[in-house]
Coordinates of C-alpha atoms in Angstrom, one line a residue:
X1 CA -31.4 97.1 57.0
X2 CA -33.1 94.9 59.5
X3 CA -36.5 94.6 57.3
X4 CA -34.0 92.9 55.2
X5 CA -32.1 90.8 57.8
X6 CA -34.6 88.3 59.8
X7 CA -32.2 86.8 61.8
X8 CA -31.3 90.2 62.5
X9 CA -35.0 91.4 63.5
X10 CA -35.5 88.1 65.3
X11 CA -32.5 89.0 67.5
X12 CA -33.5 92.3 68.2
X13 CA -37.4 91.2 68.9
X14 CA -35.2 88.4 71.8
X15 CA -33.6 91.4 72.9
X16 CA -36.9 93.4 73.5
X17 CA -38.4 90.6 75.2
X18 CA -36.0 90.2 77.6
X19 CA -35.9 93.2 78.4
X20 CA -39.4 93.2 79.3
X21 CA -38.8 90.5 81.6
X22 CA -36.1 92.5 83.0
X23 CA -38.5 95.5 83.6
X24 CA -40.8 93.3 85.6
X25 CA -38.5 91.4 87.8
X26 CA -37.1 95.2 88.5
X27 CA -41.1 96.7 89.3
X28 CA -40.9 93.6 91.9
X29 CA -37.9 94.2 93.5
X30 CA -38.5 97.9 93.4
X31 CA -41.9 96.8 95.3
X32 CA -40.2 95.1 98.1
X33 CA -38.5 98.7 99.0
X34 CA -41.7 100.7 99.5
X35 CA -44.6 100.7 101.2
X36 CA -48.0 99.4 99.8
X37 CA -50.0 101.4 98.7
X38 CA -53.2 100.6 101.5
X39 CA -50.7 101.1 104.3
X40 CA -49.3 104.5 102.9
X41 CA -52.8 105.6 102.4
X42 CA -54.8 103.9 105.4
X43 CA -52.2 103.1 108.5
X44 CA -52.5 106.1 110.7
X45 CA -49.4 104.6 112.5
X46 CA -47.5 104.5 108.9
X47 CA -44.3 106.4 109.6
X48 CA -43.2 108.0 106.4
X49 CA -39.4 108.2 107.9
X50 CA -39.0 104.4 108.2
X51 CA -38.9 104.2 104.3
X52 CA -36.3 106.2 101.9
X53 CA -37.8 107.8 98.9
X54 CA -37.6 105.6 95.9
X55 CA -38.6 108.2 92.8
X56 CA -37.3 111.1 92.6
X57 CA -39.4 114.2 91.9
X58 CA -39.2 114.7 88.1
X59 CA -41.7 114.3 85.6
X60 CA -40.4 114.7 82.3
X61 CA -42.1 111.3 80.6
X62 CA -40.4 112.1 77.1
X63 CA -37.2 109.5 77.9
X64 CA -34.8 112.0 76.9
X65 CA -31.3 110.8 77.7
X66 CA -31.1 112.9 80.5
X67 CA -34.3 111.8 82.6
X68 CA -33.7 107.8 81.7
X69 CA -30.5 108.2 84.1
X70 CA -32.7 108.5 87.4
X71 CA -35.8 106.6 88.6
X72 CA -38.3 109.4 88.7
X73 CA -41.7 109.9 89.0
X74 CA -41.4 110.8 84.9
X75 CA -40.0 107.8 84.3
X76 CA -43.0 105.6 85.4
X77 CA -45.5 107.6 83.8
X78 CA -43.7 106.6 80.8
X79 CA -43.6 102.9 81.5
X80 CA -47.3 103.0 81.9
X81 CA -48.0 104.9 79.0
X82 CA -45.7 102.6 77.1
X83 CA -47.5 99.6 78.5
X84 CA -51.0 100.6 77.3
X85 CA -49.7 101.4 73.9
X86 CA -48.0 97.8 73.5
X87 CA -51.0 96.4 74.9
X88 CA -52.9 98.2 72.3
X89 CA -50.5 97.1 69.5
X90 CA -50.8 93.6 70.9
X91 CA -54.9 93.5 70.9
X92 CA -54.8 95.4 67.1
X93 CA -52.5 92.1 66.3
X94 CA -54.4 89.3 67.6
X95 CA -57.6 90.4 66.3
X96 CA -56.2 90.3 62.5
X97 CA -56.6 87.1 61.3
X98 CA -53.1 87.4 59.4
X99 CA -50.1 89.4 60.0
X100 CA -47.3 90.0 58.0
X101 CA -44.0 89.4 59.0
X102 CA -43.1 93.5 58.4
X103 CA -46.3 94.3 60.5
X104 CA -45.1 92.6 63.4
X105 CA -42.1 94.0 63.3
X106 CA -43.1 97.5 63.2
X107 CA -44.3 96.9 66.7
X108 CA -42.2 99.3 69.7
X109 CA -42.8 95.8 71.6
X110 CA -42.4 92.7 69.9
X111 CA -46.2 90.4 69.1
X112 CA -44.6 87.8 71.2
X113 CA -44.7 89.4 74.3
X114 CA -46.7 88.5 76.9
X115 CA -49.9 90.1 77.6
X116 CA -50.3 89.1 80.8
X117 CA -46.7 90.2 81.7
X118 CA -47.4 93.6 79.8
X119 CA -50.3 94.5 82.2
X120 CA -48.2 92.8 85.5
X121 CA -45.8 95.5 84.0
X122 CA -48.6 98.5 83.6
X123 CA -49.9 97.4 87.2
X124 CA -47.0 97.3 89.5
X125 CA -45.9 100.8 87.6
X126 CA -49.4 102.5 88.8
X127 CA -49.1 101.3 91.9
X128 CA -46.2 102.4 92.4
X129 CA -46.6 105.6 91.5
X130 CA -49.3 105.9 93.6
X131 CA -47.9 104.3 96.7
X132 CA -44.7 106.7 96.4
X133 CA -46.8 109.9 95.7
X134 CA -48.5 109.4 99.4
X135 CA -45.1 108.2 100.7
X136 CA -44.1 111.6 99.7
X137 CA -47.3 113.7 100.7
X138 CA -47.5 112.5 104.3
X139 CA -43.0 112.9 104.7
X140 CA -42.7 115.6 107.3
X141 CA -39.2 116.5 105.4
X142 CA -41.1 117.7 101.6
X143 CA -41.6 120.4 101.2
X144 CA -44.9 121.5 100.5
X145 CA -44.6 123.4 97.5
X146 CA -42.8 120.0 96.0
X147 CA -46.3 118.5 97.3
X148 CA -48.4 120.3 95.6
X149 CA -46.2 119.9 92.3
X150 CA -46.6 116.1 92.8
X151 CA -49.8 116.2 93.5
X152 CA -50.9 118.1 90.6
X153 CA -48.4 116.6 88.1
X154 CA -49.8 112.9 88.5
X155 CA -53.1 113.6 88.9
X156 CA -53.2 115.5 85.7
X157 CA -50.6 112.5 84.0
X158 CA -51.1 109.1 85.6
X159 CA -55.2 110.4 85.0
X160 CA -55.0 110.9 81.4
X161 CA -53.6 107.3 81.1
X162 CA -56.2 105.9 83.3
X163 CA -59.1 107.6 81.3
X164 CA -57.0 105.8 78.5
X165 CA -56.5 102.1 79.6
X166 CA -60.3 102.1 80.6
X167 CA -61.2 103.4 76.8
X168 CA -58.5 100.5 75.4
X169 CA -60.6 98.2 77.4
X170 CA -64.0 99.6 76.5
X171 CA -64.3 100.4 80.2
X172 CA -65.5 104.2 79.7
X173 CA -69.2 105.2 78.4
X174 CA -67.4 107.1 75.5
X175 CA -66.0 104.1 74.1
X176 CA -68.8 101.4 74.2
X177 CA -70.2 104.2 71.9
X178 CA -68.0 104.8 69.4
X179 CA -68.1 100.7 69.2
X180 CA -65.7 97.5 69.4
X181 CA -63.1 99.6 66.8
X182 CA -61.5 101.0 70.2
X183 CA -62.0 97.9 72.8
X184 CA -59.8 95.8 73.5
X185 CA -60.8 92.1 72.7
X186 CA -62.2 89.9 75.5
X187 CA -58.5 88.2 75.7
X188 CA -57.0 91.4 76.4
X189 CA -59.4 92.8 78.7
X190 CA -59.0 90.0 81.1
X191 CA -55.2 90.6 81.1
X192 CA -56.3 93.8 83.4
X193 CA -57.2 93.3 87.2
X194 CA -60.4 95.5 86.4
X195 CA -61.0 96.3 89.9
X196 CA -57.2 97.3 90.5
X197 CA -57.9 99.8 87.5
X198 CA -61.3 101.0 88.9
X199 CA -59.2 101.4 92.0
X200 CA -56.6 103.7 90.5
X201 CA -58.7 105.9 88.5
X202 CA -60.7 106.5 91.3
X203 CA -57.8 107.3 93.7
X204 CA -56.2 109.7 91.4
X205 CA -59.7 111.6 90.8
X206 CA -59.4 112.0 94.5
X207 CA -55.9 113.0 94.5
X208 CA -57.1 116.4 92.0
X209 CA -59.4 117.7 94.3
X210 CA -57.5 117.5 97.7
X211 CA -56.3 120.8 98.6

């Protein structure tokens, strides 16, 4: 019904966007109630206590109805995976030279969404992740078989996505040789803080192999 409706789509596609916008001002102010990630990784004098837990520890990243009702750790995986998919979507887009109406519209994220915005989003969400995950490593009061799930659950998720945003932006040795078909294009590749995403990949490698 809304292939057939534009002002219908076009609504829905306003909708979406906002949203968007909505999900970043909410990563920011989100943010503002954790620690950052050098001083929860680097301050010997950090004090885990002075800070309450912001994600809870659940991983499910499938947005079934009953993990969307909590902040989780799931639930940001999920952001970031979604963000590297629209980012994706948007690239595949922009390097047509024509696209239909229908095409655009078949996007999960609407072609007029910001890019820039898209990878603020897919940023502050890894970050995030990561500063809470050694918020919750060095708390006195987890438990340390809940430790060793949340260590193990995103190093094994939030790395898979890594290994993916680097391929997306023909980052990884495996993707400069299968060619340009699975690079981003230039445009898109600057919208990433390539050192933040160096960064991150590197820190969640580490993350697997502490004991």
């Amino acid at each position: 019904m809304l292939a057939s409706d534009g002002g219908s789509v076009d609504r829905v596609m306003e909708v979406q966007k906002a949203l968007i916008e909505l999900l970043h001002l909410s990563l920011t102010f989100f943010r503002r109630f954790s620690p950052n990630l050098a001083q929860a990784s680097n301050d010997e004098a950090f004090d885990p206590e002075s800070y309450e837990p912001l994600l809870e520890l659940e991983y499910n990243t499938s947005g079934s109805s009953e993990s969307a009702r909590m902040l989780s750790f799931g639930s940001l995986l999920r952001c970031v995976h979604l963000c590297i998919s629209a980012l994706r979507k948007l690239d595949t887009h922009s390097r047509a030279s024509t696209a239909s109406p229908s095409a655009q519209r078949s996007l999960s994220f609407p072609v007029i969404a910001d890019r820039t915005v898209m990878a603020m989003i897919l940023e502050a969400s890894i970050e995030l992740v990561l500063a809470q995950t050694v918020h919750r490593l060095r708390h006195p009061r987890v438990a340390q078989a809940d430790k060793d799930v949340l260590r193990r659950e995103v190093a094994t998720e939030l790395g898979e996505l890594m290994s993916r945003c680097q391929r997306y932006a023909g980052g990884s040795p495996s993707a400069q040789r299968r060619g340009s078909s699975t690079r981003m294009s230039p445009a898109a590749s600057t919208a990433f803080d390539a050192q933040f995403i160096k960064f991150a990949q590197q820190f969640v490698q580490d993350l697997a192999h502490v004991s």
